[in-house]
Coordinates of C-alpha atoms in Angstrom, one line a residue:
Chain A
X1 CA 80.9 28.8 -10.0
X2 CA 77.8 29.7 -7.6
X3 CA 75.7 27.8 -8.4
X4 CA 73.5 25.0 -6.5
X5 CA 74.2 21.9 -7.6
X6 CA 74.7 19.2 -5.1
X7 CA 71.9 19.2 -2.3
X8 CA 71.2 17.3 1.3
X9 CA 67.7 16.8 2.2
X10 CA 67.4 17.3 5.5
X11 CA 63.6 15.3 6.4
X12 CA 62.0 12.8 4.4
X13 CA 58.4 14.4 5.0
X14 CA 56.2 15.6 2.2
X15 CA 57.8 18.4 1.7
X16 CA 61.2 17.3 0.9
X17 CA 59.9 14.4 -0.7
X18 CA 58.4 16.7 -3.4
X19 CA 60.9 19.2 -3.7
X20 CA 63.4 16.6 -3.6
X21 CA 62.1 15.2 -7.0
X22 CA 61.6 18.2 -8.3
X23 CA 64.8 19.5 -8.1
X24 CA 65.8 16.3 -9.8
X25 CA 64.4 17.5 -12.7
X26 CA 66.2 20.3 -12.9
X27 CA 69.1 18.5 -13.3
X28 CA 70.7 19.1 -10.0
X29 CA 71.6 16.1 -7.5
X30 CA 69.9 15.3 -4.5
X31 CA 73.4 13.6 -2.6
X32 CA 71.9 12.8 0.9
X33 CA 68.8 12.8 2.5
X34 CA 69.0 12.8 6.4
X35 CA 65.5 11.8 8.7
X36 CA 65.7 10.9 12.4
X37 CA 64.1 7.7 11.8
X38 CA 66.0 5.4 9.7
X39 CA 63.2 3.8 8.0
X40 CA 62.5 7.1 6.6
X41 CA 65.4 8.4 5.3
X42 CA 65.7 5.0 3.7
X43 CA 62.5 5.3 1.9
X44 CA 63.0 8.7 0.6
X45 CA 66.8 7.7 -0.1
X46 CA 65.5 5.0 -2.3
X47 CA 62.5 7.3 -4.1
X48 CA 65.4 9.9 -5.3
X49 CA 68.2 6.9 -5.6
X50 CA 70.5 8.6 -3.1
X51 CA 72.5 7.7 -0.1
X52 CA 70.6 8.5 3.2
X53 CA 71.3 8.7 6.9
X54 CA 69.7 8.5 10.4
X55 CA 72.9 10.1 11.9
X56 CA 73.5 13.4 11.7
X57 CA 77.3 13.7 12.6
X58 CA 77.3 11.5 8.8
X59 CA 75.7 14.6 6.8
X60 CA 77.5 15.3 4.0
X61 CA 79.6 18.6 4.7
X62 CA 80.3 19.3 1.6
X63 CA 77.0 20.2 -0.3
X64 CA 76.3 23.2 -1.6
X65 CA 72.9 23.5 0.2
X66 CA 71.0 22.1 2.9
X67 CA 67.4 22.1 2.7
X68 CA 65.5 21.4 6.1
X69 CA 62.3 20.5 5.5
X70 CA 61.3 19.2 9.2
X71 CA 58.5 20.2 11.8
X72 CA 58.9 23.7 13.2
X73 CA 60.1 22.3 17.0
X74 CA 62.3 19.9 15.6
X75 CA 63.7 22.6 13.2
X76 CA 64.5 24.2 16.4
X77 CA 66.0 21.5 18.0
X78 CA 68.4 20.8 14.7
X79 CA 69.5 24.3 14.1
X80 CA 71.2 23.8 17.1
X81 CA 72.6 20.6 17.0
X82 CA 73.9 21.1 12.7
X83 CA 77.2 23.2 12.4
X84 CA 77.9 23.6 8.7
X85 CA 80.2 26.3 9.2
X86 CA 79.9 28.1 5.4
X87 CA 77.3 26.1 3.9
X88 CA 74.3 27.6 2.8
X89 CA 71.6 26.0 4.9
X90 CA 67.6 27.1 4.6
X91 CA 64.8 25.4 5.9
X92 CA 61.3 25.2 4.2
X93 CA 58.7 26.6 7.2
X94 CA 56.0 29.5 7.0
X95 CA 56.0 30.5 10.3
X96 CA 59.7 30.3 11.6
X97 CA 62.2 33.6 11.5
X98 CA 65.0 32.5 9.1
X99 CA 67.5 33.8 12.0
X100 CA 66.3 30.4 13.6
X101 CA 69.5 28.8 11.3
X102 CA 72.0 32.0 11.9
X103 CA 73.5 28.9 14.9
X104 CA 74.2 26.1 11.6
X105 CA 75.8 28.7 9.3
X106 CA 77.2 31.8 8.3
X107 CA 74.9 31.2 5.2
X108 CA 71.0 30.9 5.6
X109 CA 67.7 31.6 4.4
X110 CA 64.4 30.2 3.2
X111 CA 63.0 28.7 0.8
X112 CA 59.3 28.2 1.5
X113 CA 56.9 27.0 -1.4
X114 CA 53.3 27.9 -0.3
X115 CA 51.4 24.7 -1.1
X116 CA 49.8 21.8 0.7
X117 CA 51.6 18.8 0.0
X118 CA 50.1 15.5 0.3
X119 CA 51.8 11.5 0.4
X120 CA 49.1 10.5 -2.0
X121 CA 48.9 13.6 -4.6
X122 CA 51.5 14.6 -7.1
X123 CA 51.7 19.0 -6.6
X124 CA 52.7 21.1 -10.0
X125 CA 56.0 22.6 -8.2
X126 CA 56.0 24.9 -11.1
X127 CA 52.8 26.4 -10.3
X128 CA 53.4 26.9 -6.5
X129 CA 55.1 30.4 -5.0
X130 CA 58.2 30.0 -3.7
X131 CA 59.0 32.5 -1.3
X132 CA 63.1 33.1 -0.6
X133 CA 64.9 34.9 1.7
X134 CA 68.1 34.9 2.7
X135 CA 70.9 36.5 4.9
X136 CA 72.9 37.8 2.4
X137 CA 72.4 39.0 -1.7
X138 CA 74.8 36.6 -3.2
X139 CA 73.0 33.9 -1.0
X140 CA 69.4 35.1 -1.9
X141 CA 70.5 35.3 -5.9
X142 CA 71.7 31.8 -5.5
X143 CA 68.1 30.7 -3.6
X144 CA 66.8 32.9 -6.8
X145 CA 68.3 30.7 -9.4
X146 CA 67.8 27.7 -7.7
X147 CA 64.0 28.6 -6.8
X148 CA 63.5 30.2 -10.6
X149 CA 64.0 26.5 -12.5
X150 CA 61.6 24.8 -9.9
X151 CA 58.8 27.5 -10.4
X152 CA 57.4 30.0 -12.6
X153 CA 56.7 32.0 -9.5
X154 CA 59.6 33.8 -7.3
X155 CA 58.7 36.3 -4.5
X156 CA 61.2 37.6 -2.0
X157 CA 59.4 37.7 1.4
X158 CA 60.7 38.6 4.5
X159 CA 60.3 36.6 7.8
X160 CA 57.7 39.0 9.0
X161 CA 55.9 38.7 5.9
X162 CA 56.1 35.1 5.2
X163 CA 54.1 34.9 8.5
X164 CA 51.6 36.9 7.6
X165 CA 51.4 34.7 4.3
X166 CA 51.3 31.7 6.5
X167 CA 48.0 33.0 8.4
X168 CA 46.2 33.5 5.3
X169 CA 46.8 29.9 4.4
X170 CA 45.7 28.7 7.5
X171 CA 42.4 30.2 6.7
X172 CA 42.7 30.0 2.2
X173 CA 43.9 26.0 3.1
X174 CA 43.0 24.6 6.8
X175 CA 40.3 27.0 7.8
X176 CA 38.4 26.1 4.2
X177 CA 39.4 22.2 4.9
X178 CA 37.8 22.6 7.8
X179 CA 34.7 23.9 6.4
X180 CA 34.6 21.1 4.0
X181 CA 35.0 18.6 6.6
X182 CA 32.0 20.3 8.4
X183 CA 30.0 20.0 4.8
X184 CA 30.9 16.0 5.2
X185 CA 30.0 15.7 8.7
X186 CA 26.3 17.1 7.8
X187 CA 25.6 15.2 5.4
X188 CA 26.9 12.0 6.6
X189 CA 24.9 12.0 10.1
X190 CA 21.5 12.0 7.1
X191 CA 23.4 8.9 4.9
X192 CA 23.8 11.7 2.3
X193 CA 27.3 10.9 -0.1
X194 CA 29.9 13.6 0.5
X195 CA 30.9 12.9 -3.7
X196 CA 27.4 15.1 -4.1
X197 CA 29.5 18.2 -3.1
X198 CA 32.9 17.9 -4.8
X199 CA 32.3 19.2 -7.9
X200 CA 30.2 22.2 -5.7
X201 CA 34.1 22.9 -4.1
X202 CA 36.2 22.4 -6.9
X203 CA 34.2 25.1 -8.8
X204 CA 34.5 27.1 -5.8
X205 CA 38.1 27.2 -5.8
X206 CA 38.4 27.5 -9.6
X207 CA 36.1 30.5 -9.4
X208 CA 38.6 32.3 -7.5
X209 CA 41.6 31.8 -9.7
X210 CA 40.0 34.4 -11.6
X211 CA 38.0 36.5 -9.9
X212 CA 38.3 38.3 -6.1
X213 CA 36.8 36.1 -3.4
X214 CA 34.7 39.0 -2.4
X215 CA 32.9 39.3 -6.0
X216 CA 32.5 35.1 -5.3
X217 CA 30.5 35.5 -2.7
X218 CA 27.1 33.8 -2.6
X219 CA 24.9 32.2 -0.4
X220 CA 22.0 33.2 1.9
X221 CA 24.1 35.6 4.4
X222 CA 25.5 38.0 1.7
X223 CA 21.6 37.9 0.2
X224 CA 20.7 38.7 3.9
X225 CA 17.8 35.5 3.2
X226 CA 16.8 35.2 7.4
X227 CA 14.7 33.1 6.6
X228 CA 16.8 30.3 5.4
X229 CA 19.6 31.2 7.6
X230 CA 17.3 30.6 10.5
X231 CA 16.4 27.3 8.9
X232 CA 19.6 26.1 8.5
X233 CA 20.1 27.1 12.1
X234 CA 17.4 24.9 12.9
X235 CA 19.0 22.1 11.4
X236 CA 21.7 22.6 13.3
X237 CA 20.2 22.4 16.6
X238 CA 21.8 18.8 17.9
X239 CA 25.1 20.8 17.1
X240 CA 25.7 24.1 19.2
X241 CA 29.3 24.6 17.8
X242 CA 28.1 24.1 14.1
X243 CA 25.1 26.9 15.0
X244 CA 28.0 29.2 16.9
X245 CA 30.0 28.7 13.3
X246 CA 27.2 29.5 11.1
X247 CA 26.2 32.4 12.7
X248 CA 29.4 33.8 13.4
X249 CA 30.4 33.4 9.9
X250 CA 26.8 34.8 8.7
X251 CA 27.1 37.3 10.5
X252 CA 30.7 39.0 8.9
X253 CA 29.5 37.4 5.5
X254 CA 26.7 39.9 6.0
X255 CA 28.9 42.9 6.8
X256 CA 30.6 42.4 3.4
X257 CA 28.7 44.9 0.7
X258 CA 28.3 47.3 3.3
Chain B
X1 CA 5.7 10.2 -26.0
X2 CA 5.8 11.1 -22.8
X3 CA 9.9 12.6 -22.9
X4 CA 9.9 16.2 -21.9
X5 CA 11.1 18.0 -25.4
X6 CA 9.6 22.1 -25.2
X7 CA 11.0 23.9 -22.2
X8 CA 10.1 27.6 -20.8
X9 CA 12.6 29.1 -18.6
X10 CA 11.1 31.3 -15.7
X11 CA 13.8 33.4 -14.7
X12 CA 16.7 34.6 -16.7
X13 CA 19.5 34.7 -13.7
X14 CA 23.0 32.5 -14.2
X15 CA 21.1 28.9 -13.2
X16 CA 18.0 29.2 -16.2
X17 CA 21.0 30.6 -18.1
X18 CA 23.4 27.4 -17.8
X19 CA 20.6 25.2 -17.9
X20 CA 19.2 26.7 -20.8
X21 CA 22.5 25.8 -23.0
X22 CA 23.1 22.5 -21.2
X23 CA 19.3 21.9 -21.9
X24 CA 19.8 22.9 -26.4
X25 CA 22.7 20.7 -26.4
X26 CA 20.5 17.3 -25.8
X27 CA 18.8 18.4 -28.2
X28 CA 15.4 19.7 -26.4
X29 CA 14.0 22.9 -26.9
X30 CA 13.5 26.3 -25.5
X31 CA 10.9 27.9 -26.8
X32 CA 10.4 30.8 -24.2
X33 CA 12.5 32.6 -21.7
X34 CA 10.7 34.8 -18.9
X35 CA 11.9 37.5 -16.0
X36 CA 10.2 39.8 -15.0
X37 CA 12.6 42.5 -16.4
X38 CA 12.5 43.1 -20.0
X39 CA 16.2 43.4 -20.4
X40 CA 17.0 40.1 -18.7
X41 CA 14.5 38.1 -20.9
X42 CA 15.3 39.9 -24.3
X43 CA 19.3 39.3 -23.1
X44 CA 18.8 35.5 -22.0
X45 CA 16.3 35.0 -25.4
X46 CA 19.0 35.9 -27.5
X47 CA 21.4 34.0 -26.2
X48 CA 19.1 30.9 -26.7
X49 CA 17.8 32.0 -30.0
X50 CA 14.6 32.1 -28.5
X51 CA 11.4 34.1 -28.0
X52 CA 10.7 36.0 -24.8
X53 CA 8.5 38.1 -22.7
X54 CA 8.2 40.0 -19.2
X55 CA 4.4 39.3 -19.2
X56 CA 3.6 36.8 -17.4
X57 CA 0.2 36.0 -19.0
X58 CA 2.0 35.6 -22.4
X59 CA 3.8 32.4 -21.3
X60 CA 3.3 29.7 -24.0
X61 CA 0.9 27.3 -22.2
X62 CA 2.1 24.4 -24.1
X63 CA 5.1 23.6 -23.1
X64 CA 6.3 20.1 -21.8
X65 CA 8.2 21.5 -18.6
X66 CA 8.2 24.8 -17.3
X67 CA 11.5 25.4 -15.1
X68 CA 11.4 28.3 -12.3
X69 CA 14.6 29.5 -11.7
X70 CA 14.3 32.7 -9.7
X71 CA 14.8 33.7 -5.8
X72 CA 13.3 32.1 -2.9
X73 CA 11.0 34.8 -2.2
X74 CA 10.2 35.4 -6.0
X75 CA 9.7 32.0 -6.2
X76 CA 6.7 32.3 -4.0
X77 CA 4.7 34.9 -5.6
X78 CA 5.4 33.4 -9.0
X79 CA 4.0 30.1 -8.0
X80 CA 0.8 31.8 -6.5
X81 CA 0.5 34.2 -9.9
X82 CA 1.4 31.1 -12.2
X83 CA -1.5 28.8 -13.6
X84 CA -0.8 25.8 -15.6
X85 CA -3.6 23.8 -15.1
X86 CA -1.2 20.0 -16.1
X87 CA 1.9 21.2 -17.5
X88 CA 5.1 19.7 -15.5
X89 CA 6.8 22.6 -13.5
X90 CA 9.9 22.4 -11.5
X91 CA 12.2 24.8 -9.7
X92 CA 15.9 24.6 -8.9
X93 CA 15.9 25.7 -5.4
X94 CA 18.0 24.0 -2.9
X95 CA 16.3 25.5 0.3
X96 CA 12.6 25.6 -1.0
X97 CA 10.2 22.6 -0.1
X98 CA 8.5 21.4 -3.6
X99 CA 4.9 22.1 -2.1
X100 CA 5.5 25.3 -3.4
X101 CA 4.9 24.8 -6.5
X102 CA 1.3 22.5 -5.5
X103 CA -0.4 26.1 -6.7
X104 CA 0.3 26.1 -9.9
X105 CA -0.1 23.3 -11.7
X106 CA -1.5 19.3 -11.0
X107 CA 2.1 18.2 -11.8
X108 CA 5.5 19.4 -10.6
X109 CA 8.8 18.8 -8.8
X110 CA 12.3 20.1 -8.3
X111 CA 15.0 20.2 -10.3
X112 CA 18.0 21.3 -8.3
X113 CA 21.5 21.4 -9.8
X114 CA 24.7 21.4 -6.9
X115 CA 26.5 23.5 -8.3
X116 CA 27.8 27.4 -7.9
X117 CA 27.2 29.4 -11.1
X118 CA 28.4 33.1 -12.6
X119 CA 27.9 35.1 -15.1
X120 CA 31.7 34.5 -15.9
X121 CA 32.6 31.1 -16.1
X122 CA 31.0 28.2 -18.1
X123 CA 30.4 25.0 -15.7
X124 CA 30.3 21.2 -16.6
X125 CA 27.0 20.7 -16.1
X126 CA 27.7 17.3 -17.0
X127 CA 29.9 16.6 -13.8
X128 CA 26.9 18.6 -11.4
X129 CA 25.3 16.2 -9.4
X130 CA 21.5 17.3 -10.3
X131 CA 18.9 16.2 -7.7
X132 CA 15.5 15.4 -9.1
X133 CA 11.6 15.1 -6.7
X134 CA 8.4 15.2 -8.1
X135 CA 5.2 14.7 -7.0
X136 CA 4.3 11.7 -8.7
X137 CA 6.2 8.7 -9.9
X138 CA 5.7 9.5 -13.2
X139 CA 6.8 12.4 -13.2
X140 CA 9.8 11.7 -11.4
X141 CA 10.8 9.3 -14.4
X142 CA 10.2 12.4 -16.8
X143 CA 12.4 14.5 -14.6
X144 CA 15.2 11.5 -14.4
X145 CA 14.9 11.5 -18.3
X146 CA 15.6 15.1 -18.9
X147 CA 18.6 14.8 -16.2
X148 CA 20.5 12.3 -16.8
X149 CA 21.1 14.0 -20.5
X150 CA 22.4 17.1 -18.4
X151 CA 24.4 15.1 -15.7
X152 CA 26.1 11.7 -15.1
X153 CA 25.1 12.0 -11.5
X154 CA 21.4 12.1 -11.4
X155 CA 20.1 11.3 -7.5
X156 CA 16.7 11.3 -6.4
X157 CA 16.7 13.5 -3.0
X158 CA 13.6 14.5 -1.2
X159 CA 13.0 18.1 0.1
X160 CA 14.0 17.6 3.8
X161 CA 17.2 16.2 2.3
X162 CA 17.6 18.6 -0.2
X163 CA 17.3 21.2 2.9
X164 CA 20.5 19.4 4.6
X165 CA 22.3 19.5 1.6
X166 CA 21.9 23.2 0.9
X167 CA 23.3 23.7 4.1
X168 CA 26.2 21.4 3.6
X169 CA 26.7 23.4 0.5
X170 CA 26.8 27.0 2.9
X171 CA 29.7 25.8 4.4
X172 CA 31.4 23.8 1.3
X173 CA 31.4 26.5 -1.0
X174 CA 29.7 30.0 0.8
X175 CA 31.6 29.8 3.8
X176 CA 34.9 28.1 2.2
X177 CA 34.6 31.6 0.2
X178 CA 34.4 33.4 2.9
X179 CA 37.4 32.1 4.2
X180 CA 39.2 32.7 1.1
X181 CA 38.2 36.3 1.4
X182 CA 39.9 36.4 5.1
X183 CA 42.7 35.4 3.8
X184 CA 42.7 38.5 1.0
X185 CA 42.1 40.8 3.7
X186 CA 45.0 39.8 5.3
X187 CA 47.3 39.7 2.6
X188 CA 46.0 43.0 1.2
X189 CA 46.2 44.5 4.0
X190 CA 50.2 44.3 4.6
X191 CA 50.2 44.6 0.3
X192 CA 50.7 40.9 -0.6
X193 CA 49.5 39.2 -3.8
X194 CA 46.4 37.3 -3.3
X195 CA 47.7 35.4 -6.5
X196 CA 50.2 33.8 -4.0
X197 CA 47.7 31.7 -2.6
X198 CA 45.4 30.9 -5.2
X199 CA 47.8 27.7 -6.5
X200 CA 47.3 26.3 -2.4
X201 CA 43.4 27.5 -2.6
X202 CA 42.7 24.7 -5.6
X203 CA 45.0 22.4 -4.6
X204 CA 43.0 22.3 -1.4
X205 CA 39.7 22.0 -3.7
X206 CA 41.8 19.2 -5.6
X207 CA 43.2 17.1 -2.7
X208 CA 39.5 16.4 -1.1
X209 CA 38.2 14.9 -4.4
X210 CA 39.8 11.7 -3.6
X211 CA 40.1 11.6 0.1
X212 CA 38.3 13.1 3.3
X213 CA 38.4 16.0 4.3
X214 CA 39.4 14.7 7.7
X215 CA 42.0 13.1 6.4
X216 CA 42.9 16.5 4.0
X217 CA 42.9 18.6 7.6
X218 CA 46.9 19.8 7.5
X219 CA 48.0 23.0 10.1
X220 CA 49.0 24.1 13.2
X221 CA 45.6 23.4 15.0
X222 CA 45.3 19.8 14.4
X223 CA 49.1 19.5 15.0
X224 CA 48.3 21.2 18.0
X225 CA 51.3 23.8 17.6
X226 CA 50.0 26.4 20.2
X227 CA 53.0 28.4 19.7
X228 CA 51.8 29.4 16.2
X229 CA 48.5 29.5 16.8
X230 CA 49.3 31.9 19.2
X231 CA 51.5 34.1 16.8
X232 CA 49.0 34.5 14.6
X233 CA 46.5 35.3 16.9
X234 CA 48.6 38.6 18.0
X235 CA 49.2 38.7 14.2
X236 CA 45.6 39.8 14.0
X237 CA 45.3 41.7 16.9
X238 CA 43.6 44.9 15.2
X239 CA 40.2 42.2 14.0
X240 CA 39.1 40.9 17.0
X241 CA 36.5 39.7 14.9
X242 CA 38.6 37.4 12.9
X243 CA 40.5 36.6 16.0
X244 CA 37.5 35.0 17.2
X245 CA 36.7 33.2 14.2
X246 CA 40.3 31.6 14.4
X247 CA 40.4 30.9 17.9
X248 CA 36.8 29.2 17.0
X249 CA 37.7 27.2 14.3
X250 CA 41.1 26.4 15.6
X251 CA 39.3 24.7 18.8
X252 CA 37.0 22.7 16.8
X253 CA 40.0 21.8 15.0
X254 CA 41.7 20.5 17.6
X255 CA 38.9 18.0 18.5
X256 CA 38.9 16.2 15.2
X257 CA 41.9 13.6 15.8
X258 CA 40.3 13.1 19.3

């Protein structure tokens, strides 16, 4: 049979902590969990009641994947270090070429969910894109069955594409962070209660579940109101960078309904 | 009595719209929607089983509040054109002091709901924090009475505040669109499904509603991984224009854990 069933964790992060219990529930078995730091692979070892290591000459050989869900340098670092010889290995990262593994395995691929996960938030795994590539079609089918009972959504993406993908969450996830941690930053330096504007960017992000971002678009700079722009800019005016931001932003927000 | 029970809606746009129903379901009445445009008025009148009219001089003196709910610059010649003598008006502007409105009547005030609305999508009012000034105390406490029916976050916010939180809002929800638009234009234009990011874009929204967004921030820039941040830099070498907004946001980045 081809199928995945017996799995080593390779990172205890938040990644592999949530698609570690995750593919619990789908009744496969998570039989090792491997982290660096002991205290780690202890923790996530005893979340998924597992065995766990700190040693890598101790991972399991004899899984039927390996899922490395590390940072991108020390993904480097351990692609080089892991031979698995014929186990399918595949790590979990937007913005690193698959061939990084083609050193661990004949087998390899990706399996990259695109979500922001978080120690203190539980994700819906079965709402979240998994993207899967892999070096060879029986490999990529298996990635596909595995990838198809964690989440109703399947895409096979490329390396170059998955890094394209990865950009535009930097800006859909970080970038947008960023702006709300600008938001925060305003209104805390006038004692005003950051809780005023989350139900402002929740709606925002629900709005664009259904419709394009560009028909969401509101505000002063796509009404082209100067006069509050330049009031807001005034505002601004203890804060260079926040004024460079706004009016850089303004500025292309304008250019949209031309 | 002195509780605010027959309403007139200036303006016919998606915020007298929302308010309008949120307003019916206490239990107050409308008893007359205006715009300027006949269409709007007759279209928002029937919606709120209510009469109408595009003449300004047929607005029912009589009502209890009167609640202008049109654009900034409208807003301006309206309150100049509008006389009524002692009947409460507010408006729902966040970037427009409440002076304004010192033309057209002895009493008035804002009434200024934080919150993004369409045509499209219904909003819990309820949930929107609604910010409330007036001109004297007593009608502040009509005001406070009338929204904290609509909202269980009612916050008294004067109109130098109110200013600073508009502008918060430019970057929480106009600008965190904007970025959300970036990323579409990136996607679409290599042909990749903005659908694939619209699970990370709410659970971004999601994840700040109990913590910081500082402590939300995730990505390369504030792990500092120039390697990627120089990847996807080159990635968008045919927008220098977007280039610059990610090298600029990607430095500010950097500076947060400093």
């Amino acid at each position: 049979m081809n199928e995945i069933q017996n799995i080593v964790l390779i990172g205890a992060g938040n990644v592999a902590t949530h698609l570690g219990l995750a593919i619990q529930k789908t009744g496969r078995r998570i039989v090792q969990v491997y982290s660096r730091t002991e205290s780690s692979a202890k923790q996530l070892g005893g979340k998924l009641k597992t065995h766990y290591t700190d040693a890598l000459e101790e991972i399991n050989p004899e899984a039927d994947l390996y899922i490395v869900s590390v940072s991108d340098s020390a993904l480097k670092v351990l692609s080089i270090r892991l031979n698995l010889n014929e186990q399918l290995i595949v790590h979990t990262s937007g913005s690193v070429s698959m061939d990084v593994l083609r050193n661990s395995s004949l087998n390899y691929g990706v399996l990259y969910p695109l979500q922001t996960f978080s120690k203190s938030r539980e994700v819906e795994i079965f709402e979240t894109p998994i993207c899967v590539e892999a070096n060879t079609n029986k490999n990529l089918e298996k990635l596909k069955g595995l990838a198809a009972d964690l989440s109703k959504k399947v895409v096979e993406i490329n390396s170059e594409q998955r890094k394209l993908l990865h950009l535009s969450a930097v800006f859909a996830c970080n970038f947008t962070n960023f702006m709300y941690s600008i938001a925060d930053k305003v209104l805390s330096e006038h004692n005003l209660d950051f809780n005023l504007l989350r139900p402002l960017i929740l709606e925002t992000a629900l709005k664009v579940q259904q419709v394009s971002p560009a028909e969401a678009q509101t505000g002063p700079a796509v009404r082209r109101e100067e006069r509050i722009i330049t009031e807001h800019l005034a505002l601004l005016k203890n804060s260079p960078e926040l004024q460079k931001i706004y009016r850089l932003l303004s500025e292309r927000i304008k250019g949209i309904r031309e």
